[in-house]
Short mmCIF file of C-alpha atoms and ligand atoms in Angstrom, two decimals:
data_model
loop_
_atom_site.label_atom_id
_atom_site.label_comp_id
_atom_site.label_asym_id
_atom_site.label_seq_id
_atom_site.Cartn_x
_atom_site.Cartn_y
_atom_site.Cartn_z
CA MET I 1 19.97 215.09 71.00
CA ASN I 2 16.80 216.88 72.07
CA ILE I 3 14.67 217.52 69.01
CA ALA I 4 11.43 219.45 68.56
CA CYS I 5 9.35 218.59 65.49
CA ILE I 6 6.92 221.40 64.73
CA GLY I 7 3.97 220.19 62.66
CA THR I 8 3.02 216.54 63.15
CA GLY I 9 1.43 216.09 59.75
CA PHE I 10 2.75 213.60 57.28
CA VAL I 11 6.41 214.65 57.24
CA GLY I 12 6.56 215.72 60.89
CA VAL I 13 5.24 212.55 62.42
CA VAL I 14 7.41 210.24 60.31
CA THR I 15 10.51 212.35 61.04
CA ALA I 16 9.72 212.47 64.77
CA GLY I 17 9.29 208.68 64.90
CA VAL I 18 12.50 207.96 63.02
CA PHE I 19 14.72 210.30 65.06
CA ALA I 20 13.18 208.88 68.26
CA LYS I 21 13.96 205.36 67.04
CA LEU I 22 17.59 206.42 66.63
CA GLY I 23 17.71 207.23 70.36
CA ASN I 24 17.08 210.97 70.33
CA SER I 25 14.62 212.59 72.70
CA VAL I 26 11.90 213.94 70.40
CA ILE I 27 8.83 216.08 71.06
CA GLY I 28 6.21 216.35 68.32
CA LEU I 29 4.41 219.70 68.49
CA ASP I 30 1.24 220.66 66.66
CA ILE I 31 -1.56 223.20 67.09
CA ASP I 32 -4.12 220.52 66.20
CA GLU I 33 -5.20 219.12 69.58
CA LYS I 34 -7.22 216.28 68.07
CA LYS I 35 -4.22 215.09 66.06
CA ILE I 36 -1.92 215.23 69.08
CA GLY I 37 -4.54 213.32 71.14
CA SER I 38 -4.60 210.50 68.56
CA LEU I 39 -0.82 210.39 68.16
CA ARG I 40 -0.40 210.04 71.93
CA GLN I 41 -2.49 206.87 71.70
CA GLY I 42 -0.38 205.61 68.79
CA ILE I 43 -3.23 206.26 66.36
CA VAL I 44 -1.97 207.67 63.06
CA PRO I 45 -4.63 209.82 61.36
CA PHE I 46 -3.65 208.46 57.93
CA PHE I 47 -2.49 205.17 56.41
CA GLU I 48 1.27 204.75 56.09
CA PRO I 49 2.91 201.30 56.24
CA GLY I 50 4.94 200.75 59.44
CA LEU I 51 4.21 204.16 60.97
CA GLY I 52 1.74 203.05 63.66
CA GLU I 53 4.20 200.45 64.98
CA LEU I 54 7.02 203.02 64.96
CA LEU I 55 4.99 205.50 67.01
CA ILE I 56 3.91 202.90 69.56
CA GLU I 57 7.49 201.58 69.92
CA THR I 58 9.12 205.00 70.33
CA GLN I 59 6.48 206.28 72.76
CA LYS I 60 6.93 203.13 74.88
CA THR I 61 10.68 203.77 75.16
CA GLY I 62 9.91 207.34 76.22
CA ASN I 63 11.93 208.78 73.33
CA LEU I 64 8.87 210.30 71.68
CA THR I 65 6.24 212.52 73.27
CA PHE I 66 3.67 214.92 71.85
CA THR I 67 2.46 218.35 72.92
CA THR I 68 0.46 221.33 71.78
CA ASP I 69 2.40 223.67 74.07
CA TYR I 70 5.26 225.63 72.51
CA ASN I 71 7.14 226.16 75.77
CA THR I 72 7.10 222.43 76.59
CA GLY I 73 8.08 221.55 73.04
CA ILE I 74 10.89 224.03 72.45
CA LYS I 75 12.60 224.97 75.73
CA ASP I 76 15.06 222.02 75.87
CA ALA I 77 15.46 221.45 72.13
CA ASP I 78 18.96 221.53 70.63
CA ILE I 79 17.34 221.18 67.24
CA VAL I 80 13.99 222.58 66.15
CA MET I 81 12.56 221.27 62.87
CA ILE I 82 9.83 223.25 61.12
CA MET I 83 7.62 220.82 59.15
CA VAL I 84 4.33 222.68 58.79
CA GLY I 85 2.38 222.77 55.52
CA THR I 86 3.26 225.12 52.65
CA PRO I 87 0.23 225.11 50.34
CA SER I 88 0.15 227.10 47.12
CA SER I 89 -1.53 230.54 47.18
CA PRO I 90 -4.11 231.25 44.45
CA ASP I 91 -1.33 232.91 42.39
CA GLY I 92 0.77 229.72 42.65
CA GLN I 93 3.36 231.10 45.10
CA ALA I 94 4.14 229.10 48.24
CA ASP I 95 1.94 230.31 51.08
CA LEU I 96 4.38 230.58 53.98
CA LYS I 97 1.91 231.71 56.64
CA TYR I 98 2.24 228.49 58.65
CA VAL I 99 6.05 228.61 58.51
CA PHE I 100 6.05 232.23 59.69
CA ALA I 101 3.45 231.56 62.42
CA ALA I 102 5.47 228.61 63.73
CA SER I 103 8.64 230.76 63.69
CA GLU I 104 6.92 233.48 65.76
CA SER I 105 5.59 230.92 68.22
CA LEU I 106 8.85 229.07 68.74
CA ALA I 107 11.11 232.13 69.09
CA PRO I 108 10.34 233.15 72.70
CA HIS I 109 11.07 229.63 73.98
CA LEU I 110 14.29 228.97 72.08
CA LYS I 111 17.30 227.60 74.00
CA ASP I 112 20.64 229.35 73.57
CA GLY I 113 22.59 227.79 70.67
CA ALA I 114 19.62 225.93 69.17
CA ILE I 115 19.60 225.14 65.46
CA VAL I 116 16.32 225.85 63.66
CA ILE I 117 15.91 223.67 60.58
CA ILE I 118 13.36 224.33 57.85
CA LYS I 119 12.22 220.97 56.46
CA SER I 120 9.04 222.30 54.86
CA THR I 121 9.37 222.87 51.12
CA VAL I 122 9.98 226.62 50.78
CA PRO I 123 11.39 228.97 48.13
CA PRO I 124 15.10 229.83 48.38
CA GLY I 125 15.62 232.79 50.69
CA THR I 126 12.90 231.77 53.16
CA ASN I 127 15.54 230.98 55.79
CA VAL I 128 16.54 234.68 55.80
CA LYS I 129 12.95 235.77 56.50
CA VAL I 130 12.50 233.10 59.17
CA ARG I 131 15.74 234.18 60.84
CA GLU I 132 14.48 237.78 60.96
CA ILE I 133 11.16 236.73 62.50
CA ILE I 134 12.85 234.62 65.18
CA ALA I 135 15.55 237.22 65.92
CA SER I 136 12.87 239.85 66.50
CA LYS I 137 11.38 237.74 69.29
CA THR I 138 14.38 236.28 71.14
CA LYS I 139 17.67 237.40 72.64
CA VAL I 140 19.38 234.00 72.56
CA SER I 141 21.79 233.09 69.80
CA PHE I 142 20.56 230.50 67.31
CA GLU I 143 21.44 229.20 63.86
CA MET I 144 19.35 228.48 60.79
CA ALA I 145 19.63 225.47 58.48
CA SER I 146 17.67 223.91 55.61
CA VAL I 147 17.25 220.15 55.39
CA PRO I 148 14.61 219.47 52.72
CA GLU I 149 12.53 216.32 52.94
CA PHE I 150 12.51 213.79 50.08
CA LEU I 151 10.36 210.99 51.56
CA LYS I 152 7.59 209.43 49.48
CA GLU I 153 4.13 208.70 50.86
CA GLY I 154 3.54 204.94 50.91
CA THR I 155 7.20 204.19 51.72
CA ALA I 156 7.84 207.13 54.05
CA VAL I 157 9.21 205.23 57.06
CA HIS I 158 11.61 203.24 54.90
CA ASP I 159 12.65 206.35 52.94
CA THR I 160 13.40 208.27 56.14
CA LEU I 161 15.34 205.41 57.72
CA HIS I 162 17.25 204.71 54.48
CA PRO I 163 17.40 207.93 52.47
CA ASP I 164 19.22 208.04 49.11
CA ARG I 165 20.89 211.16 50.48
CA VAL I 166 20.44 213.87 53.09
CA VAL I 167 20.89 217.42 51.82
CA ILE I 168 21.96 219.89 54.49
CA GLY I 169 22.08 223.63 53.91
CA VAL I 170 24.12 225.41 56.60
CA GLU I 171 26.17 228.55 57.14
CA SER I 172 28.54 227.54 59.94
CA ASP I 173 30.92 224.69 60.75
CA ARG I 174 29.22 224.23 64.10
CA ALA I 175 25.78 223.68 62.55
CA ARG I 176 27.33 221.49 59.88
CA ASN I 177 29.04 219.24 62.44
CA ILE I 178 25.94 218.89 64.61
CA LEU I 179 23.65 218.09 61.69
CA VAL I 180 26.07 215.64 60.11
CA GLU I 181 26.28 213.83 63.46
CA LEU I 182 22.47 213.77 63.68
CA HIS I 183 21.99 212.32 60.19
CA THR I 184 24.98 209.98 59.89
CA PRO I 185 23.11 207.01 61.45
CA LEU I 186 20.68 207.26 58.51
CA THR I 187 23.19 207.48 55.67
CA SER I 188 26.80 208.27 54.91
CA ASN I 189 25.61 210.21 51.87
CA VAL I 190 25.20 213.57 53.60
CA ILE I 191 25.61 216.43 51.15
CA ILE I 192 26.51 219.83 52.56
CA MET I 193 25.70 223.09 50.79
CA ARG I 194 24.38 226.60 51.39
CA PRO I 195 20.70 226.87 52.53
CA GLU I 196 19.50 228.37 49.23
CA SER I 197 20.98 225.44 47.29
CA ALA I 198 19.32 222.95 49.65
CA GLN I 199 15.95 224.58 49.06
CA MET I 200 16.53 224.56 45.29
CA CYS I 201 17.41 220.83 45.48
CA LYS I 202 13.90 220.06 46.73
CA TYR I 203 12.17 222.06 44.02
CA ALA I 204 14.56 220.77 41.35
CA ALA I 205 13.99 217.11 42.35
CA ASN I 206 10.20 217.30 42.37
CA ASN I 207 10.03 219.39 39.22
CA TYR I 208 12.34 217.00 37.41
CA LEU I 209 10.16 214.01 38.37
CA ALA I 210 6.99 215.88 37.37
CA THR I 211 8.67 216.73 34.06
CA ARG I 212 9.48 213.05 33.44
CA ILE I 213 5.82 212.15 33.96
CA THR I 214 4.69 214.90 31.59
CA PHE I 215 7.38 213.99 29.07
CA ILE I 216 6.46 210.31 28.93
CA ASN I 217 2.77 211.21 28.56
CA GLN I 218 3.67 213.30 25.51
CA ILE I 219 5.63 210.40 24.03
CA ALA I 220 2.76 207.98 24.89
CA ASP I 221 0.31 210.18 23.00
CA LEU I 222 2.58 210.10 19.95
CA CYS I 223 2.86 206.30 20.22
CA GLU I 224 -0.92 206.08 19.88
CA LYS I 225 -0.69 207.89 16.54
CA ASN I 226 1.76 205.48 14.94
CA GLY I 227 1.36 201.99 16.40
CA ALA I 228 4.35 202.22 18.74
CA ASN I 229 4.00 200.84 22.26
CA ILE I 230 5.10 203.13 25.11
CA GLU I 231 6.10 200.20 27.33
CA GLU I 232 8.51 198.99 24.63
CA VAL I 233 9.80 202.54 24.16
CA ILE I 234 10.45 202.83 27.91
CA ARG I 235 12.45 199.60 27.81
CA GLY I 236 14.42 200.90 24.87
CA ILE I 237 15.28 204.31 26.30
CA GLY I 238 15.67 203.05 29.87
CA ALA I 239 18.62 200.87 28.85
CA ASP I 240 20.57 204.08 28.24
CA LYS I 241 22.36 204.77 31.53
CA ARG I 242 21.94 208.50 31.03
CA ILE I 243 18.17 208.03 31.04
CA GLY I 244 17.54 205.04 33.33
CA LYS I 245 14.67 202.57 33.50
CA HIS I 246 12.96 203.81 36.66
CA TYR I 247 10.29 206.39 37.19
CA TRP I 248 8.42 206.17 33.92
CA TYR I 249 4.69 206.44 34.54
CA PRO I 250 2.59 207.12 31.45
CA GLY I 251 -0.97 207.73 32.58
CA LEU I 252 -3.14 210.41 34.11
CA GLY I 253 -0.29 212.76 35.03
CA TYR I 254 1.03 213.59 38.48
CA GLY I 255 -1.05 214.33 41.59
CA GLY I 256 -0.61 214.28 45.37
CA SER I 257 0.27 216.89 47.93
CA CYS I 258 3.69 217.80 46.52
CA PHE I 259 4.25 217.71 42.74
CA PRO I 260 1.30 219.88 41.64
CA LYS I 261 2.08 222.55 44.21
CA ASP I 262 5.86 222.38 43.80
CA VAL I 263 5.54 222.86 40.02
CA LYS I 264 3.15 225.80 40.48
CA GLU I 265 5.46 227.27 43.15
CA ILE I 266 8.65 227.08 41.06
CA ALA I 267 6.76 228.58 38.11
CA ALA I 268 5.55 231.44 40.32
CA TYR I 269 9.00 231.82 41.85
CA ALA I 270 10.61 231.96 38.37
CA HIS I 271 8.12 234.65 37.37
CA SER I 272 8.77 236.63 40.58
CA VAL I 273 12.50 236.79 39.85
CA GLY I 274 11.99 237.89 36.23
CA GLU I 275 12.22 234.49 34.49
CA SER I 276 8.88 234.65 32.71
CA GLU I 277 9.66 232.04 30.01
CA SER I 278 9.84 228.97 32.19
CA LEU I 279 9.33 225.30 31.36
CA PHE I 280 7.39 224.85 34.59
CA ILE I 281 4.37 226.86 33.42
CA LYS I 282 4.02 224.51 30.46
CA ILE I 283 4.44 221.38 32.59
CA ASP I 284 1.73 222.62 34.96
CA ASP I 285 -0.58 223.47 32.06
CA LEU I 286 -0.13 220.07 30.37
CA ASN I 287 -0.73 218.24 33.63
CA GLU I 288 -3.86 220.26 34.39
CA LYS I 289 -5.29 219.21 31.00
CA ARG I 290 -4.13 215.60 31.13
CA ILE I 291 -7.11 213.90 32.78
CA SER I 292 -9.76 215.59 30.66
CA LYS I 293 -7.76 214.72 27.53
CA LEU I 294 -7.98 211.00 28.38
CA MET I 295 -11.60 211.23 29.52
CA VAL I 296 -12.67 212.72 26.19
CA GLN I 297 -10.92 209.82 24.45
CA TYR I 298 -12.70 207.26 26.66
CA ASP I 299 -16.05 209.00 26.17
CA GLN I 300 -15.70 208.58 22.41
CA LEU I 301 -14.68 204.93 22.75
CA VAL I 302 -17.77 203.98 24.79
CA GLY I 303 -20.09 206.04 22.59
CA GLY I 304 -20.81 208.48 25.41
CA PHE I 305 -20.87 207.79 29.16
CA ASP I 306 -24.50 208.87 29.51
CA GLY I 307 -26.45 206.01 31.12
CA LYS I 308 -23.36 203.81 31.55
CA THR I 309 -22.14 202.48 34.88
CA VAL I 310 -18.44 203.02 35.53
CA THR I 311 -16.52 201.26 38.29
CA VAL I 312 -13.53 203.30 39.42
CA LEU I 313 -10.65 201.36 41.01
CA GLY I 314 -8.36 203.50 43.19
CA LEU I 315 -9.29 206.73 44.94
CA SER I 316 -6.08 207.84 46.67
CA PHE I 317 -3.46 209.81 44.73
CA LYS I 318 -1.20 206.75 44.55
CA LYS I 319 -1.00 203.25 46.02
CA ASN I 320 -0.22 202.51 49.67
CA THR I 321 -1.66 205.75 50.99
CA ASN I 322 -5.12 207.06 51.84
CA ASP I 323 -3.99 210.59 50.92
CA THR I 324 -6.47 211.99 48.39
CA ARG I 325 -4.81 215.38 47.90
CA VAL I 326 -4.99 216.06 44.12
CA ALA I 327 -6.03 212.42 43.52
CA PRO I 328 -7.13 211.68 39.94
CA ALA I 329 -10.49 210.36 41.22
CA LEU I 330 -11.37 213.88 42.38
CA GLN I 331 -11.32 215.03 38.76
CA VAL I 332 -12.37 211.82 37.01
CA ILE I 333 -15.51 211.05 39.03
CA PRO I 334 -17.18 214.50 38.80
CA TRP I 335 -16.35 214.46 35.07
CA LEU I 336 -18.09 211.09 34.63
CA LEU I 337 -21.11 212.17 36.68
CA GLY I 338 -21.30 215.34 34.58
CA LYS I 339 -21.54 213.15 31.46
CA GLY I 340 -24.47 211.22 32.93
CA ALA I 341 -22.59 208.10 34.10
CA LYS I 342 -23.41 206.21 37.28
CA VAL I 343 -20.23 205.75 39.32
CA VAL I 344 -19.32 202.94 41.70
CA ALA I 345 -15.98 203.56 43.44
CA THR I 346 -13.64 201.32 45.39
CA ASP I 347 -10.26 201.58 47.11
CA PRO I 348 -8.43 199.50 49.75
CA LYS I 349 -7.86 202.49 52.08
CA ALA I 350 -9.19 205.83 50.86
CA ILE I 351 -13.00 205.50 50.66
CA GLU I 352 -13.73 207.38 53.88
CA ASP I 353 -11.19 210.07 53.00
CA ILE I 354 -12.64 210.82 49.59
CA ARG I 355 -16.34 210.41 50.39
CA PRO I 356 -16.81 213.98 51.77
CA LEU I 357 -14.99 215.42 48.75
CA LEU I 358 -17.22 213.87 46.07
CA PRO I 359 -20.91 214.24 45.14
CA VAL I 360 -23.31 212.03 47.12
CA ALA I 361 -24.35 210.28 43.90
CA VAL I 362 -21.24 208.06 44.04
CA THR I 363 -21.74 204.52 45.39
CA TYR I 364 -18.84 202.96 47.35
CA THR I 365 -17.89 199.41 48.18
CA THR I 366 -14.67 197.86 49.43
CA ASP I 367 -15.28 194.65 47.50
CA VAL I 368 -13.90 195.02 44.00
CA TYR I 369 -15.96 192.14 42.60
CA SER I 370 -19.32 193.45 43.80
CA ALA I 371 -18.21 196.93 42.61
CA VAL I 372 -18.31 195.78 38.96
CA ASN I 373 -21.68 194.02 39.18
CA GLY I 374 -23.86 195.50 36.42
CA ALA I 375 -21.15 197.94 35.23
CA HIS I 376 -20.16 198.64 31.61
CA VAL I 377 -16.74 200.10 32.30
CA ILE I 378 -13.83 199.44 34.66
CA MET I 379 -11.51 202.41 35.05
CA LEU I 380 -8.28 201.50 36.86
CA LEU I 381 -6.87 204.76 38.26
CA ILE I 382 -4.39 203.57 40.90
CA GLU I 383 -2.14 200.52 40.71
CA TRP I 384 -2.80 199.13 44.20
CA ASP I 385 -1.32 195.62 44.60
CA GLU I 386 -4.89 194.46 45.25
CA TYR I 387 -5.69 195.24 41.59
CA LYS I 388 -2.67 193.51 40.07
CA HIS I 389 -4.11 190.02 39.73
CA LEU I 390 -7.84 190.53 39.40
CA ASP I 391 -9.96 187.62 38.22
CA LEU I 392 -10.99 189.40 35.04
CA ALA I 393 -13.14 186.54 33.76
CA LYS I 394 -15.17 186.58 37.00
CA MET I 395 -15.57 190.36 36.76
CA SER I 396 -16.57 190.19 33.12
CA GLU I 397 -19.33 187.66 33.89
CA SER I 398 -21.20 190.08 36.14
CA MET I 399 -20.83 193.12 33.83
CA LEU I 400 -23.00 194.48 31.03
CA SER I 401 -21.92 194.61 27.38
CA PRO I 402 -20.08 196.22 25.76
CA LYS I 403 -17.49 195.84 28.51
CA TYR I 404 -14.56 198.25 28.60
CA PHE I 405 -11.39 198.17 30.68
CA PHE I 406 -9.62 201.54 30.82
CA ASP I 407 -6.19 200.82 32.27
CA THR I 408 -4.72 204.25 33.01
CA ARG I 409 -1.61 202.65 34.56
CA ASN I 410 -0.82 200.01 31.93
CA GLN I 411 -1.12 197.34 34.61
CA TYR I 412 -2.44 194.59 32.37
CA GLU I 413 -1.33 192.98 29.14
CA PRO I 414 -4.01 193.97 26.61
CA VAL I 415 -4.34 190.39 25.34
CA VAL I 416 -5.18 189.10 28.83
CA VAL I 417 -7.96 191.67 29.30
CA ILE I 418 -9.33 191.17 25.81
CA SER I 419 -9.47 187.39 26.26
CA ALA I 420 -11.59 187.93 29.38
CA GLY I 421 -14.22 189.61 27.21
CA PHE I 422 -13.30 193.28 27.51
CA LYS I 423 -12.43 196.02 25.05
CA TYR I 424 -9.09 197.28 26.38
CA LYS I 425 -7.54 200.74 26.34
CA GLY I 426 -4.23 201.47 28.04
CA VAL I 427 -2.01 204.54 27.65
CA GLY I 428 0.34 204.84 24.68
CA ARG I 429 -0.14 201.31 23.39
N1 LIG S 1 3.66 214.89 52.30
C1 LIG S 1 4.77 214.61 51.62
O1 LIG S 1 4.89 213.56 50.99
C2 LIG S 1 5.94 215.57 51.65
C3 LIG S 1 7.19 215.12 51.21
C4 LIG S 1 8.27 216.00 51.24
C5 LIG S 1 8.09 217.31 51.67
N2 LIG S 1 6.85 217.73 52.06
C6 LIG S 1 6.72 219.11 52.54
O2 LIG S 1 6.71 219.06 53.96
C7 LIG S 1 5.83 220.08 54.49
C8 LIG S 1 4.76 219.45 55.37
O3 LIG S 1 3.97 218.61 54.53
P1 LIG S 1 2.93 217.58 55.17
O4 LIG S 1 2.39 216.77 54.04
O5 LIG S 1 3.53 216.91 56.35
O6 LIG S 1 1.81 218.60 55.68
P2 LIG S 1 0.51 218.28 56.56
O7 LIG S 1 -0.53 219.22 56.09
O8 LIG S 1 0.25 216.81 56.56
O9 LIG S 1 0.95 218.68 58.05
C9 LIG S 1 1.23 219.98 58.47
C10 LIG S 1 1.01 220.04 59.98
O10 LIG S 1 1.44 221.31 60.46
C11 LIG S 1 0.57 221.69 61.52
N3 LIG S 1 0.70 223.13 61.77
C12 LIG S 1 0.27 224.16 60.98
N4 LIG S 1 0.60 225.33 61.55
C13 LIG S 1 1.27 225.04 62.70
C14 LIG S 1 1.87 225.83 63.71
N5 LIG S 1 1.87 227.16 63.65
N6 LIG S 1 2.47 225.19 64.75
C15 LIG S 1 2.48 223.84 64.83
N7 LIG S 1 1.92 223.04 63.90
C16 LIG S 1 1.32 223.64 62.85
C17 LIG S 1 -0.80 221.25 61.02
O11 LIG S 1 -1.74 221.17 62.07
C18 LIG S 1 -0.46 219.90 60.39
O12 LIG S 1 -0.60 218.85 61.33
C19 LIG S 1 5.30 220.83 53.27
O13 LIG S 1 6.12 221.93 53.01
C20 LIG S 1 5.43 219.81 52.15
O14 LIG S 1 5.55 220.42 50.88
C21 LIG S 1 5.78 216.89 52.09
#
């Protein structure tokens, strides 16, 4: 099939590469000329395992091309996928200006019978507004569909090639048949529903996962009051099949480009439809306060950060990505500097991404061992594989007493860290 992918950001470029790999003829379209220039050379503007190779391979076969021109991108497309950003507005609602702008731009070039899919995360009902915008600017017949995206940064190529499920919201048998045929090579678990339900699936999934993170943080805080250990509690509850053992992350709360905004957006959406007493407002509020809650605790433990040197490990919002959108480091580091600490920061991939976003007072190094030289505190923010088997004794030797290891991801057994000469503090244990 001929596919146009509008928006070659994170979701767009992975989706374009994967559908091209499956043998479709795909054009990636973006208004950002610099980005399109890099993608044409196979240069991905962010770190994502396997993506660079996928783009080079699919461009070599001729299945994938890139353009900034709407006519070139849309005129032959049987399927047009809208994958532009949907940031939160100041009032928390999804800002749909990029979705609407893309819809206006694509409409005059649409081929008769094309299916326009919204893959961006949008509130239910957005497909109706997009249909109106497109219909006002074209005479051809077209159909609308919603196919929300569930990929995870860090494993995005794998997730797109092997999704747990594909959710397709459609209104006609024709669109249903075409989209099932398109997605069947990826999975047999294609779930068909109305567009509004598909859009709710995306919000429901992300809000449920954000709720789990907030929930386990609440339980972890209670564990600290009574000598329980959150890791043992997770093992105990996870054995219950109704609960499951995966996706328990006590720590600094959720971050990244999706969860914070999707929680704010569903809360604002609930309010806009008259549901003012929603769980989502509380989840958002607890998550917003999470990092400062832990920082206050750490400040007390070290007897005040003023004059101390803190080495921060992990600057992206999670491992295996250089994406720093709503990364904990963006809150933690200014907080530490505000308390008078000196901060040395390290990360395997995200240093250059975060540098412009933080005060110039921060010192950076890619070498984790030189990063701790002369420091009093190690603060592990992100569980990169590179930080899983650190030589703690070697690190301890070059640090100043009293030495603290704040393990916000419960990556280390306390006894191992303590025996290397540190005072240890994890989360909920
Ligand atoms: N990043 C994720 O992990 C993820 C996962 C699932 C869903 N989503 C959702 O997918 C959508 C896209 O997210 P993203 O992270 O890829 O965003 P992004 O910011 O990385 O990319 C958006 C792209 O759209 C382009 N763009 C904006 N306006 C345009 C226009 N009028 N025409 C053409 N291109 C235009 C931008 O230049 C940019 O390259 C959002 O709704 C997001 O919530 C993201």
